[in-house]
Coordinates of C-alpha atoms in Angstrom, one line a residue:
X1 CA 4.9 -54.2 16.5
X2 CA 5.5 -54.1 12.7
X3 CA 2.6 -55.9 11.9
X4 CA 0.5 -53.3 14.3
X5 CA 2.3 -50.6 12.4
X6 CA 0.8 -51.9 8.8
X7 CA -2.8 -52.5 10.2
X8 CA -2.3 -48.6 11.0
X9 CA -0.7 -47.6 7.4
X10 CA -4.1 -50.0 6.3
X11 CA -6.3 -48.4 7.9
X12 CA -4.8 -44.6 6.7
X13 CA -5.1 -46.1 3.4
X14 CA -8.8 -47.3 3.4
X15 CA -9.3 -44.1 5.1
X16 CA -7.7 -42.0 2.3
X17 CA -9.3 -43.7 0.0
X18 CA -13.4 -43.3 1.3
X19 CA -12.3 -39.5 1.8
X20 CA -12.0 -40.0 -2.1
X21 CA -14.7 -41.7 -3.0
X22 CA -16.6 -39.4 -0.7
X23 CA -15.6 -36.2 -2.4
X24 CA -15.5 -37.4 -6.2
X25 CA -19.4 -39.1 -5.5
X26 CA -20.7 -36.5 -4.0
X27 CA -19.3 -34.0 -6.4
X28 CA -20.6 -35.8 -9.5
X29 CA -24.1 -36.9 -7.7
X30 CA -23.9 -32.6 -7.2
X31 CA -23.2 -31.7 -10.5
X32 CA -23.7 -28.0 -11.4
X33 CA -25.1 -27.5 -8.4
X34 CA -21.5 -26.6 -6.7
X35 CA -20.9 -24.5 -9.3
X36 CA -24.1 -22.8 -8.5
X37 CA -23.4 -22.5 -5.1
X38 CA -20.0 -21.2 -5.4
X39 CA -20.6 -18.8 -8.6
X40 CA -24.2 -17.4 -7.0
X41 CA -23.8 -17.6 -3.5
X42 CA -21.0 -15.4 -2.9
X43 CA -21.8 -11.9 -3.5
X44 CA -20.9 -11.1 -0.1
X45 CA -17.6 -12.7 2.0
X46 CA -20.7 -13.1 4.4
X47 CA -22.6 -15.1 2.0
X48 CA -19.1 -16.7 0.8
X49 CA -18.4 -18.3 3.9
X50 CA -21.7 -19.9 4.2
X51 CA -21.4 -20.9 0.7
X52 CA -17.8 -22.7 1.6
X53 CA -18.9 -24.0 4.8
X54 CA -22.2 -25.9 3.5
X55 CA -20.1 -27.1 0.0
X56 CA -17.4 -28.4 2.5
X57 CA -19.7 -30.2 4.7
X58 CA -21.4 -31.8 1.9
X59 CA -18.4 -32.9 -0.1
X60 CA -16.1 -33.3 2.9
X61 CA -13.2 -32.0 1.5
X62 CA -12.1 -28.6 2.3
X63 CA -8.8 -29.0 -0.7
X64 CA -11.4 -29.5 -3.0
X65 CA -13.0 -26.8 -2.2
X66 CA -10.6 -24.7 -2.0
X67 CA -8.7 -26.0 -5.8
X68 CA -12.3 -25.3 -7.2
X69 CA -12.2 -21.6 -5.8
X70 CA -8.9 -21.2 -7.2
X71 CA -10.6 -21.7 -10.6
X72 CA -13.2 -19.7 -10.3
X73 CA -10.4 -16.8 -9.3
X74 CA -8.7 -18.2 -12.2
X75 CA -11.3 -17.6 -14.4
X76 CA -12.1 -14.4 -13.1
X77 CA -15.7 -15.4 -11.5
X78 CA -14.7 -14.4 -8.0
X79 CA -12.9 -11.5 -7.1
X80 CA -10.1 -11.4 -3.8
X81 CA -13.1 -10.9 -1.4
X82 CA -15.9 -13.1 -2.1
X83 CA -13.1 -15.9 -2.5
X84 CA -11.6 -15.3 1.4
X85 CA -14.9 -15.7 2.3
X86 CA -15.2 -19.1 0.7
X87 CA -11.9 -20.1 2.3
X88 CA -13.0 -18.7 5.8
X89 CA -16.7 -20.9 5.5
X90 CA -14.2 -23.8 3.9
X91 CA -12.4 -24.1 7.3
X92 CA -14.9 -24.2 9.4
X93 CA -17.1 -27.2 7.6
X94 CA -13.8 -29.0 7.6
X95 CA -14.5 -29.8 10.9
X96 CA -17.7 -31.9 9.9
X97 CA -15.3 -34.8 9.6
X98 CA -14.1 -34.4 13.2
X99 CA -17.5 -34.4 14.6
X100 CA -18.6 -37.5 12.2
X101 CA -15.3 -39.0 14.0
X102 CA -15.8 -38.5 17.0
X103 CA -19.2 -39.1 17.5
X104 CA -20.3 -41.9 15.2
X105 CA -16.6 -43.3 14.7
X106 CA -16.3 -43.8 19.1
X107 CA -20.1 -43.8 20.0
X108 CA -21.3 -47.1 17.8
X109 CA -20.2 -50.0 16.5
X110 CA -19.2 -49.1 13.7
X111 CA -19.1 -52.4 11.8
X112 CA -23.0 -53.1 12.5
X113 CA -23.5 -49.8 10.7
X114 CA -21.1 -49.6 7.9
X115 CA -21.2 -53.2 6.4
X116 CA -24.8 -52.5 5.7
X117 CA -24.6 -48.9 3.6
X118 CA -21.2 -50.3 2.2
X119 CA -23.5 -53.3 0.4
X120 CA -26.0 -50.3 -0.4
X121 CA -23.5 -48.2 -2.1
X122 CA -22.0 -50.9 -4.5
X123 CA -25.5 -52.2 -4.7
X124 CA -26.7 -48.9 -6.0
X125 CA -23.7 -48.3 -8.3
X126 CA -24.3 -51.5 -10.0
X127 CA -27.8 -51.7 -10.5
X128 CA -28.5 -48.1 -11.4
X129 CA -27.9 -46.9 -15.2
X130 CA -28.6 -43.1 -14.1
X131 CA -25.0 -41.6 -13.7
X132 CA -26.3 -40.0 -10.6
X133 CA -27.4 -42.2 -8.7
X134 CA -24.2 -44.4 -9.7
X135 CA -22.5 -41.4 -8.4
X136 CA -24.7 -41.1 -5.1
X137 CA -23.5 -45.0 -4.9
X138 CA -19.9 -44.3 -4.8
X139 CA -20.3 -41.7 -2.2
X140 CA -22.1 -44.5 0.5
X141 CA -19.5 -46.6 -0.2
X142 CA -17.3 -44.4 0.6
X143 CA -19.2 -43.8 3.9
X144 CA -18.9 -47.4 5.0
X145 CA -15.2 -47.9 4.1
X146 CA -14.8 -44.1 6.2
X147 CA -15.8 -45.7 8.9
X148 CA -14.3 -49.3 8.2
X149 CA -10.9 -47.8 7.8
X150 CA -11.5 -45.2 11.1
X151 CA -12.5 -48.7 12.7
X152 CA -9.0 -50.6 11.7
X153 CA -6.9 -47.2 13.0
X154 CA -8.8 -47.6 16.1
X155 CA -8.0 -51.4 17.0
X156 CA -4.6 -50.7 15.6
X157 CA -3.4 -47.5 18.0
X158 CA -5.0 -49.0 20.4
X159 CA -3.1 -52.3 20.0
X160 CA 0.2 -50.1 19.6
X161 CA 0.1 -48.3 22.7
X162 CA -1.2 -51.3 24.5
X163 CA 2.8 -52.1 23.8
X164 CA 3.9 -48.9 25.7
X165 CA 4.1 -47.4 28.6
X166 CA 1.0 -44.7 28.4
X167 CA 2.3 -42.9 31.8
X168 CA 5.6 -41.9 30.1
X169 CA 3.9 -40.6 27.2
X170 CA 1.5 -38.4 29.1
X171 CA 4.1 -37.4 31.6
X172 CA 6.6 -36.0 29.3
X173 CA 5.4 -33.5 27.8
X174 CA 7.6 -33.2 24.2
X175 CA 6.3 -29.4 23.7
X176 CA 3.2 -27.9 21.6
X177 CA 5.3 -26.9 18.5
X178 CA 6.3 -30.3 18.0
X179 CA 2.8 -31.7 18.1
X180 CA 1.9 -28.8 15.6
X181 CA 4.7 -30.3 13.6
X182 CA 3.3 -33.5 13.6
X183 CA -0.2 -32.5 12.6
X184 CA 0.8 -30.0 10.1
X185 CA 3.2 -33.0 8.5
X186 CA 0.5 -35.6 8.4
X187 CA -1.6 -33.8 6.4
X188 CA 1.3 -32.7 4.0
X189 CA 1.8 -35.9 3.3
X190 CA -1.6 -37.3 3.0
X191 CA -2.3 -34.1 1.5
X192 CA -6.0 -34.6 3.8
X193 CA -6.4 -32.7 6.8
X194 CA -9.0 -35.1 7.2
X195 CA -7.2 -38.3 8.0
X196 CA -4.5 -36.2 10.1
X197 CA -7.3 -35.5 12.3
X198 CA -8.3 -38.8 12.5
X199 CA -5.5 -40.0 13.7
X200 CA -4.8 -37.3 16.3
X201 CA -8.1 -38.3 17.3
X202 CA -8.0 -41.9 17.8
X203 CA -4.6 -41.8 19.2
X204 CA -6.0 -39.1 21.6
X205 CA -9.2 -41.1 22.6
X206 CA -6.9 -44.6 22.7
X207 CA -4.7 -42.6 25.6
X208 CA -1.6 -42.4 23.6
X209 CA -1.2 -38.2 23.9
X210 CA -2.7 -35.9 26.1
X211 CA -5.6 -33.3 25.2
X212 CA -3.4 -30.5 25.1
X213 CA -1.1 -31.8 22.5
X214 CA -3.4 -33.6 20.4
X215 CA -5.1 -29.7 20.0
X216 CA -2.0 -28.9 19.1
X217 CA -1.6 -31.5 16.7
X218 CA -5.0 -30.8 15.4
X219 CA -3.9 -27.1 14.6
X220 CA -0.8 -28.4 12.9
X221 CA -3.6 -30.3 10.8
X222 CA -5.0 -27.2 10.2
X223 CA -2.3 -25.6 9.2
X224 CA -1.5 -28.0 6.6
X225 CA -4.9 -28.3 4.7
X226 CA -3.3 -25.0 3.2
X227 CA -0.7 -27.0 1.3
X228 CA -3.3 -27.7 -1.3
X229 CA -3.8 -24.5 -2.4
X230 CA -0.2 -23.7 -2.5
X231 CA 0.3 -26.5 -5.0
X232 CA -2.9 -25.1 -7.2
X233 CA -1.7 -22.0 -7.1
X234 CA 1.8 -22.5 -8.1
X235 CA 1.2 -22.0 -11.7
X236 CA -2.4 -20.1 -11.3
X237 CA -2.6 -16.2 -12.1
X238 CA -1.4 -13.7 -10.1
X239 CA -5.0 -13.3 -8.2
X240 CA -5.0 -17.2 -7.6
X241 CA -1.2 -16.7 -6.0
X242 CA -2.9 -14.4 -3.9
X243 CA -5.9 -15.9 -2.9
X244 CA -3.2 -19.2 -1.8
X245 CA -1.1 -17.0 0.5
X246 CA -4.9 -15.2 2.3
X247 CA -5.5 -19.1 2.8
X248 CA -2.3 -19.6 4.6
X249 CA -2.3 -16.2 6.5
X250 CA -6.0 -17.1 7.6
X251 CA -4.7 -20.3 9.2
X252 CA -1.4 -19.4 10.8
X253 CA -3.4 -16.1 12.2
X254 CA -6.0 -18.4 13.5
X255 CA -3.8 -20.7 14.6
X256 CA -1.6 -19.0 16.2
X257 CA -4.6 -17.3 18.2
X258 CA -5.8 -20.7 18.7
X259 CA -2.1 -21.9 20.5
X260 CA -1.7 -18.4 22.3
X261 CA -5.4 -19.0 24.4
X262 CA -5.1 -22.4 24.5
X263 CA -5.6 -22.6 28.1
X264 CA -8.8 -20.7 27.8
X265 CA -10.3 -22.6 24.8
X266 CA -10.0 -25.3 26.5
X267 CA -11.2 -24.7 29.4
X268 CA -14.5 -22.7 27.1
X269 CA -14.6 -26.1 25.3
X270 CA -14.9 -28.1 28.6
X271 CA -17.4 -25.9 29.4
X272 CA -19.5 -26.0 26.3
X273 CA -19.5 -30.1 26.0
X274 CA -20.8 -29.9 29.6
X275 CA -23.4 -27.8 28.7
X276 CA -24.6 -29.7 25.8
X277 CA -24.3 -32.6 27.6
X278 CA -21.9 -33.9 24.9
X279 CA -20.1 -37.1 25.6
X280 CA -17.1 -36.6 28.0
X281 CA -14.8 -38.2 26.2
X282 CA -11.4 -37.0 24.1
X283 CA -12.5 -37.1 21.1
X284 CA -15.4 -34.9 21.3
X285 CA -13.5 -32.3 22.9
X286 CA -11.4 -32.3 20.2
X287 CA -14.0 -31.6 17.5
X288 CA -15.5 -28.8 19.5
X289 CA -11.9 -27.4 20.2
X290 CA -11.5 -27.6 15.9
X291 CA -15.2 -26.5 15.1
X292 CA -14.6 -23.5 18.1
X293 CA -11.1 -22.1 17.0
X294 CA -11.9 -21.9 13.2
X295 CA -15.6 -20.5 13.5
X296 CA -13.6 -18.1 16.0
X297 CA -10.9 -17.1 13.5
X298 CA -13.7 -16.6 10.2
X299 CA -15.0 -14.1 12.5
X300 CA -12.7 -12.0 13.7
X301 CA -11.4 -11.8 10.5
X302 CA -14.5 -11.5 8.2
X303 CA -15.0 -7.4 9.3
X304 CA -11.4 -7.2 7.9
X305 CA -12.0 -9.3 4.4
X306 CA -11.9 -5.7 2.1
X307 CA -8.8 -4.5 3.7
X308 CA -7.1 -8.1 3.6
X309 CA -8.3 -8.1 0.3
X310 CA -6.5 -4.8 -0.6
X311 CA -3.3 -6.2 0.9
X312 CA -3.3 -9.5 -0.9
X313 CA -3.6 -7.3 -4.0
X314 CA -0.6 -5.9 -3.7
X315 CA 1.1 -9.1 -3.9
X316 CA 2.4 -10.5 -6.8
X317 CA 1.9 -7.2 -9.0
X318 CA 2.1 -8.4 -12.7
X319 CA 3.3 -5.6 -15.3
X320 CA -0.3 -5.7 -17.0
X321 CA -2.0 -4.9 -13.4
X322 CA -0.2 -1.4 -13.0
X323 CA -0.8 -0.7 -16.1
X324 CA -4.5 -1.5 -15.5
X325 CA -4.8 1.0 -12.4
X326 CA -5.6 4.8 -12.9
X327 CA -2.9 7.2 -12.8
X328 CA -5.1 10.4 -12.8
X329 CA -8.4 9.4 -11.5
X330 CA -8.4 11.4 -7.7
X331 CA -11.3 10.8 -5.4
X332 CA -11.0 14.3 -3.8
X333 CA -12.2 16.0 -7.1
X334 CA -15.1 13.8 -6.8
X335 CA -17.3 17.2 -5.4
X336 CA -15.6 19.2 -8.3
X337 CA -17.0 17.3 -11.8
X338 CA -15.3 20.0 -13.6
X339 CA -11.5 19.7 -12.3
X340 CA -12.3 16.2 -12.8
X341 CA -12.8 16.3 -16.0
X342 CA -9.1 16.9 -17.4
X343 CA -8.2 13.4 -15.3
X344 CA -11.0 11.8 -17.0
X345 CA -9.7 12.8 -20.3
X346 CA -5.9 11.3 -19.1
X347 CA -7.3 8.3 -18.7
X348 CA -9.4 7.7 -21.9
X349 CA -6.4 8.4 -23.8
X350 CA -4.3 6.0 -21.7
X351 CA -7.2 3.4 -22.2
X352 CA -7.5 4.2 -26.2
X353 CA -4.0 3.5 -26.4
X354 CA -4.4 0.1 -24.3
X355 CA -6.9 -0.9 -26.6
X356 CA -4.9 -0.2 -29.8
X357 CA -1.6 -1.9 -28.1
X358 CA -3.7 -5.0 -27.5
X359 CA -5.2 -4.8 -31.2
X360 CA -1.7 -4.9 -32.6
X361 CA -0.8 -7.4 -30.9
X362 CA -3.3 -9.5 -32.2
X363 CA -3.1 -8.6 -36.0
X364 CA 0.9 -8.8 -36.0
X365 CA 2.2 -11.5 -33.7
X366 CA 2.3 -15.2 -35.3
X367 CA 0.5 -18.3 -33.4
X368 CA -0.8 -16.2 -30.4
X369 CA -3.1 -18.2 -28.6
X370 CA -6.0 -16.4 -26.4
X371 CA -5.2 -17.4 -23.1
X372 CA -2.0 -15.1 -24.3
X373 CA -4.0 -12.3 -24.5
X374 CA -6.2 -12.4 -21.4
X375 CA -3.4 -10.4 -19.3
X376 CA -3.7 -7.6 -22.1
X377 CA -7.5 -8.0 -21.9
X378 CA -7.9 -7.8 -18.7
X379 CA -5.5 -4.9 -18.2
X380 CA -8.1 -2.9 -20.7
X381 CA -11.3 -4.3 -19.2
X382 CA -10.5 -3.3 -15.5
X383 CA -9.1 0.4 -16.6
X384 CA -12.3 1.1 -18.4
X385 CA -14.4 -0.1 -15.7
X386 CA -12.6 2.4 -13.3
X387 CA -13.0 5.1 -15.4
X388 CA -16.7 4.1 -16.0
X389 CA -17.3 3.7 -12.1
X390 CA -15.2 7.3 -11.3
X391 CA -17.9 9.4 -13.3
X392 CA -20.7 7.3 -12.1
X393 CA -19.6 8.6 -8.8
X394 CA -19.4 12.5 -9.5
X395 CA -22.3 14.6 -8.3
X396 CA -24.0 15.1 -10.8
X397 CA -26.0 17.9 -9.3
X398 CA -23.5 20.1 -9.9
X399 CA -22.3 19.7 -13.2
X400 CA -22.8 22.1 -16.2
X401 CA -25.4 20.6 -18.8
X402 CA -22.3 20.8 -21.2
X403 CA -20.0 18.8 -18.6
X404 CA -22.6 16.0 -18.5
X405 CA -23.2 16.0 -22.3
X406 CA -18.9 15.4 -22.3
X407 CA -18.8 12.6 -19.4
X408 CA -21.7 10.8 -21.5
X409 CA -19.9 11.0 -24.4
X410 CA -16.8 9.5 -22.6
X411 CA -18.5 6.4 -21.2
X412 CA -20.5 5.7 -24.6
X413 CA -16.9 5.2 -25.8
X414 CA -15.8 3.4 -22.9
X415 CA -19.0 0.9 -23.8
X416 CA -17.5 0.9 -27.6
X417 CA -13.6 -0.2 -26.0
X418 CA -15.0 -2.6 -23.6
X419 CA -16.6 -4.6 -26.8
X420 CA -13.8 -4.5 -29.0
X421 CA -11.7 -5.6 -25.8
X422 CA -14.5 -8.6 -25.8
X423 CA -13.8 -9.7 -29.7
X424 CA -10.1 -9.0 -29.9
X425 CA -9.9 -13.1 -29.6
X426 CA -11.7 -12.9 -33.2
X427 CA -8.7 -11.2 -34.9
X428 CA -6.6 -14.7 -33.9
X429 CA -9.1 -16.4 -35.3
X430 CA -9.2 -14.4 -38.2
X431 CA -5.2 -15.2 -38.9
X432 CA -5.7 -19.1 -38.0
X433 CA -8.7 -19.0 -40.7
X434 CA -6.2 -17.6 -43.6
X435 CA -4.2 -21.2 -42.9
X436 CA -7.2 -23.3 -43.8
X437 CA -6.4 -25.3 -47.2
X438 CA -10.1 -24.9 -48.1
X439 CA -9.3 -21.0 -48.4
X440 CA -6.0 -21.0 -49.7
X441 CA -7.7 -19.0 -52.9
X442 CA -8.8 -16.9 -50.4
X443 CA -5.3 -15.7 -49.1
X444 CA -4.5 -12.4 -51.3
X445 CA -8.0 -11.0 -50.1
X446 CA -7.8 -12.4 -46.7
X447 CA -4.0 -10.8 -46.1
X448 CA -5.3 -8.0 -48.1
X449 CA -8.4 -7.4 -45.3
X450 CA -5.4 -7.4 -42.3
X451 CA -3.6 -5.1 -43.8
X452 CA -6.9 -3.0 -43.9
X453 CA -7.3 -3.8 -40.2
X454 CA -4.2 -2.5 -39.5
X455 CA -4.8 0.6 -40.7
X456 CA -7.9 1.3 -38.9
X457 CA -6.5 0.2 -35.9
X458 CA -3.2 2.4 -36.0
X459 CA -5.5 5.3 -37.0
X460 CA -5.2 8.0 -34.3
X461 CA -8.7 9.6 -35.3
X462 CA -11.6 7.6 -36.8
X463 CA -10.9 7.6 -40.3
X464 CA -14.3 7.1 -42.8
X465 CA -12.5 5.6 -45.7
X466 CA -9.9 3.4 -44.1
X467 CA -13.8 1.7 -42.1
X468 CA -15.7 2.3 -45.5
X469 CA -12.8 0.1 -47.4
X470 CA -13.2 -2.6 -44.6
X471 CA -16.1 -2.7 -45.3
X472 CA -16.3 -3.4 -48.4
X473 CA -14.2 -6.1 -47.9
X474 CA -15.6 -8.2 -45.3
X475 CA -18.9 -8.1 -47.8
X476 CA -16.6 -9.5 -50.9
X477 CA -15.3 -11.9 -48.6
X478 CA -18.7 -13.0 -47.7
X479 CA -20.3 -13.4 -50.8
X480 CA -16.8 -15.5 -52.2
X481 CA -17.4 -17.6 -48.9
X482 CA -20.8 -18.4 -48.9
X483 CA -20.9 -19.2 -53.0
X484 CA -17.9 -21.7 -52.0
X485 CA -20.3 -23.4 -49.4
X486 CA -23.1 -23.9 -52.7
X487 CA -20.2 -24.9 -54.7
X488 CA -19.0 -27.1 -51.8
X489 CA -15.6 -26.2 -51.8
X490 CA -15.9 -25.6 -48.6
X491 CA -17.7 -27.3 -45.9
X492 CA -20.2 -25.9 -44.3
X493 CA -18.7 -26.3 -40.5
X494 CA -15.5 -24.4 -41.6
X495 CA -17.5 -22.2 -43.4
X496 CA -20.2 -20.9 -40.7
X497 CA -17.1 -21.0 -38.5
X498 CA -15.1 -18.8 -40.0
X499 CA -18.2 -16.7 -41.5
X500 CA -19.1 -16.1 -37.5
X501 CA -15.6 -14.9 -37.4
X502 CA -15.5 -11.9 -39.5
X503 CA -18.9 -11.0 -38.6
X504 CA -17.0 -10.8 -34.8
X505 CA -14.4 -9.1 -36.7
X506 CA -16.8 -6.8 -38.6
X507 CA -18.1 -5.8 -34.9
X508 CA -15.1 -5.4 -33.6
X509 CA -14.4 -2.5 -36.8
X510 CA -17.7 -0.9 -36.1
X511 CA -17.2 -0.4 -32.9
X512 CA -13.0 0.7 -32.3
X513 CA -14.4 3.4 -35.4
X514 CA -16.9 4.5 -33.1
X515 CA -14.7 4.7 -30.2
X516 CA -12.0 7.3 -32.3
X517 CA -14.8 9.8 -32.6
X518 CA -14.2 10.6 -29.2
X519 CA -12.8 14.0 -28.0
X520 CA -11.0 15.5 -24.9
X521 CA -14.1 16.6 -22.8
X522 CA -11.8 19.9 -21.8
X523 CA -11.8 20.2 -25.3
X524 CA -15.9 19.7 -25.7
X525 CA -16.3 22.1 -23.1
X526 CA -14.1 24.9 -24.4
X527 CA -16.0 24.5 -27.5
X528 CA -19.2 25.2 -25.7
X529 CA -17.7 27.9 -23.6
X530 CA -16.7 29.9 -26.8
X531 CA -20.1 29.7 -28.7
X532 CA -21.6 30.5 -25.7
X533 CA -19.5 33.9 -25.8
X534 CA -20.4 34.5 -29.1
X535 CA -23.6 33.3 -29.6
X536 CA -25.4 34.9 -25.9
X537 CA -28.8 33.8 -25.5

């Protein structure tokens, strides 16, 4: 018995391990391609779940999937919506590796078939000098010893339970929730939903548990692939929190739908493997149970992605994201471009005021890294973007040419804040520069051009001198620069580097000046209204 229960911990581990080599191979072999897919293809949850569905199949790995979504959250590349999507479509190609089980792991033998690609694999990854194909190599390898170590789990249940009693197993029925348990613990632990279903599976087709509580056991599984984005997301921003607990609401809904009809599905699934003339064995029923209940759950929740995705975004509310939404912006003024304009103007000045606050920051706190900033940044990016997409929606048909001028004028400075938002990183840069030994004679005019900056930035109202004495400045500090390059006292890397810095810098001045010239448009159009009193045409 002990020696049966190694060839089965054996066989887990081969198995664990070709689900490895599977993924990493076919991942590098991929290359930017998956990136492709997952930054291009999912403009739409609709187009997000195909996306995660085809990526899964091919890689055959739904947690790496599912970690590399969480980056792209991360990173900002995918908002809450297109990412469910990906996790919906992720679900349901998990259940290539059931299918793959069940019909070549139970239909062939699988030695005959696997020996040969395994010597192809490690053939091909030690001939081939292109990294691809090396890669490619890898993944075929992988193949075989999938199927070598589905092989050894096979002989090996079946060699355990030809030690039992099979009629007392299938007689006492130990409950559904405990078989859930059991799935939904086998993959926490192997941390692959993957090898927990192929062990539900074998044991299921070697007669150790009935179908009912190997589907069960299966939706456990399924349950547990979720794990993996809990432990990405742990220390992941607020949106990749989010995005971890949609992945585990989507499968306890689903599952929980899946264990309430159970009855039904599986009578629908004996139903459909008769009609396709599937095999009419255990195992097969299993992976149309899987492939059923997931591709039933992405689609009764799909309709519901942008309202999920509004719920999820209440979650986990970080100080910079209230700050971020509009306070006076009010979609029933929409019709009304003129009451809407006094909002507008609440806003700007709230957004003027972000903008300045995240300046400061920059210019006055010591060894502030970017990544630091990014909350601040992003807090200013999406505000602006709200208050830009608010007057793009106003009907424009009815607005006064001076009301239109004043709304123009208003998202011209919103373009000016969302640059200077984009080169704040620069100021840091700036600071880090004025360590340098190289520019150490540098340091008086260097501290002397901060100081500068933070008088433009503090400047309530755009101030001509205070920009025209920046100016001057940055030029000095060229010219010195660039003659220390000739001279070579300073190398040219560290000196284009930090010349492309206060050109950033320079941009950044040029356009936070431009963005104080802007007025109250209640205040523009008051102005109008009074020279139009005095001045009637």
């Amino acid at each position: 018995m002990i020696a049966t229960l190694f060839q089965i911990l054996g066989g887990l581990a081969l198995f664990l391990l070709a689900m490895e080599m599977m993924t990493n191979g076919l991942k590098s072999a991929a290359g930017h391609h998956l990136r492709h897919m997952l930054g291009h293809w999912t403009k739409t949850p609709l187009r997000g779940l195909a996306a995660g569905f085809l990526i899964t199949g091919l890689v055959q790995s739904s947690g790496a999937v599912t970690v590399a979504t969480i980056g792209f959250v991360n990173a900002g590349l995918l908002n809450l919506s297109q990412s469910l999507g990906v996790i919906f479509g992720s679900n349901i190609g998990t259940t290539m590796t059931a299918w793959l089980v069940s019909l070549v792991g139970f239909g062939f033998n699988i030695e005959a078939i696997a020996l040969p690609i395994l010597a192809a694999g490690v053939g091909l990854k030690l001939v081939s000098s292109n990294p691809r194909s090396q890669s490619l190599g890898e993944a075929l390898a992988g193949f075989a010893l999938f199927f070598l170590g589905l092989s050894i789990l096979k002989s090996s249940l079946e060699s355990f339970t030809g030690g039992l009693d099979n009629s007392i197993l299938l007689q006492n029925d130990y409950g559904l929730p405990a078989f859930m348990l059991i799935g939904f613990l086998a993959t926490v632990v192997t941390q692959s939903s993957s090898a927990a279903l192929a062990i539900v599976l074998t044991a299921a087709a070697g007669g150790l548990i009935p179908l009912n509580n190997a589907a069960a056991a299966v939706i456990g599984a399924n349950l547990g692939s979720t794990s993996t984005a809990a432990l990405s997301a742990l220390k992941a921003t607020a949106n990749a929190r989010r995005l971890a607990v949609g992945h585990i609401l989507f499968n306890a809904v689903t599952g929980l739908i899946a264990l309430l009809i159970l009855p039904l599905m599986l009578w629908t699934v004996a139903l459909l493997a008769d009609w396709l003339s599937l095999d009419a064995n255990v195992a097969v029923s299993l992976a149309l149970f899987h492939t059923l209940f997931n591709v039933l759950g992405a689609f009764i929740m799909l309709p519901f992605t942008p309202g999920f995705a509004r719920f999820l975004g209440r979650l986990f509310r970080s100080k910079e994201e209230d700050v971020a939404e509009p306070r006076f912006l009010d979609n029933t003024l929409i019709t009304t471009p003129e009451l809407a304009v006094g909002a507008v103007d609440q806003e700007m000045k709230r957004l003027i005021d972000l903008n300045r606050g995240l300046l400061r920051v920059c210019l006055d706190r010591e060894d502030l890294k970017p990544a630091q900033i990014r909350p601040k940044s992003d807090s200013c990016l999406n505000l602006n973007q709200s208050i830009t997409d608010y007057i793009s929606r106003l009907r424009a048909e009815k607005m006064h040419p001076a009301t239109v001028e004043a709304l123009t004028r208003s998202i011209l400075t919103c373009r000016y804040l969302a640059e200077a938002t984009g080169l704040a990183p620069a100021l840091l840069q700036l600071r880090e520069a004025r360590k340098l030994p190289q520019l150490a004679c540098l340091s008086g005019q260097l501290e002397e051009y901060v100081e500068l900056l933070r008088a433009l930035v503090s400047a309530k109202k755009a101030a001509p001198v205070t920009y025209n004495d920046t100016e001057k400045t940055y030029h000095m500090l060229k010219s010195r620069m660039l003659a220390m390059i000739v001279k070579g006292e300073l190398s040219p890397i560290a000196g284009e580097r930090t010349l492309d810095t206060l050109s950033s810098v320079r941009r950044l001045c040029d356009q936070w000046s431009k963005s104080l010239a802007w007025q109250p448009a209640t205040e523009l159009l008051n102005g109008s209204q009074a020279e139009g009193v005095e001045n009637p045409t």
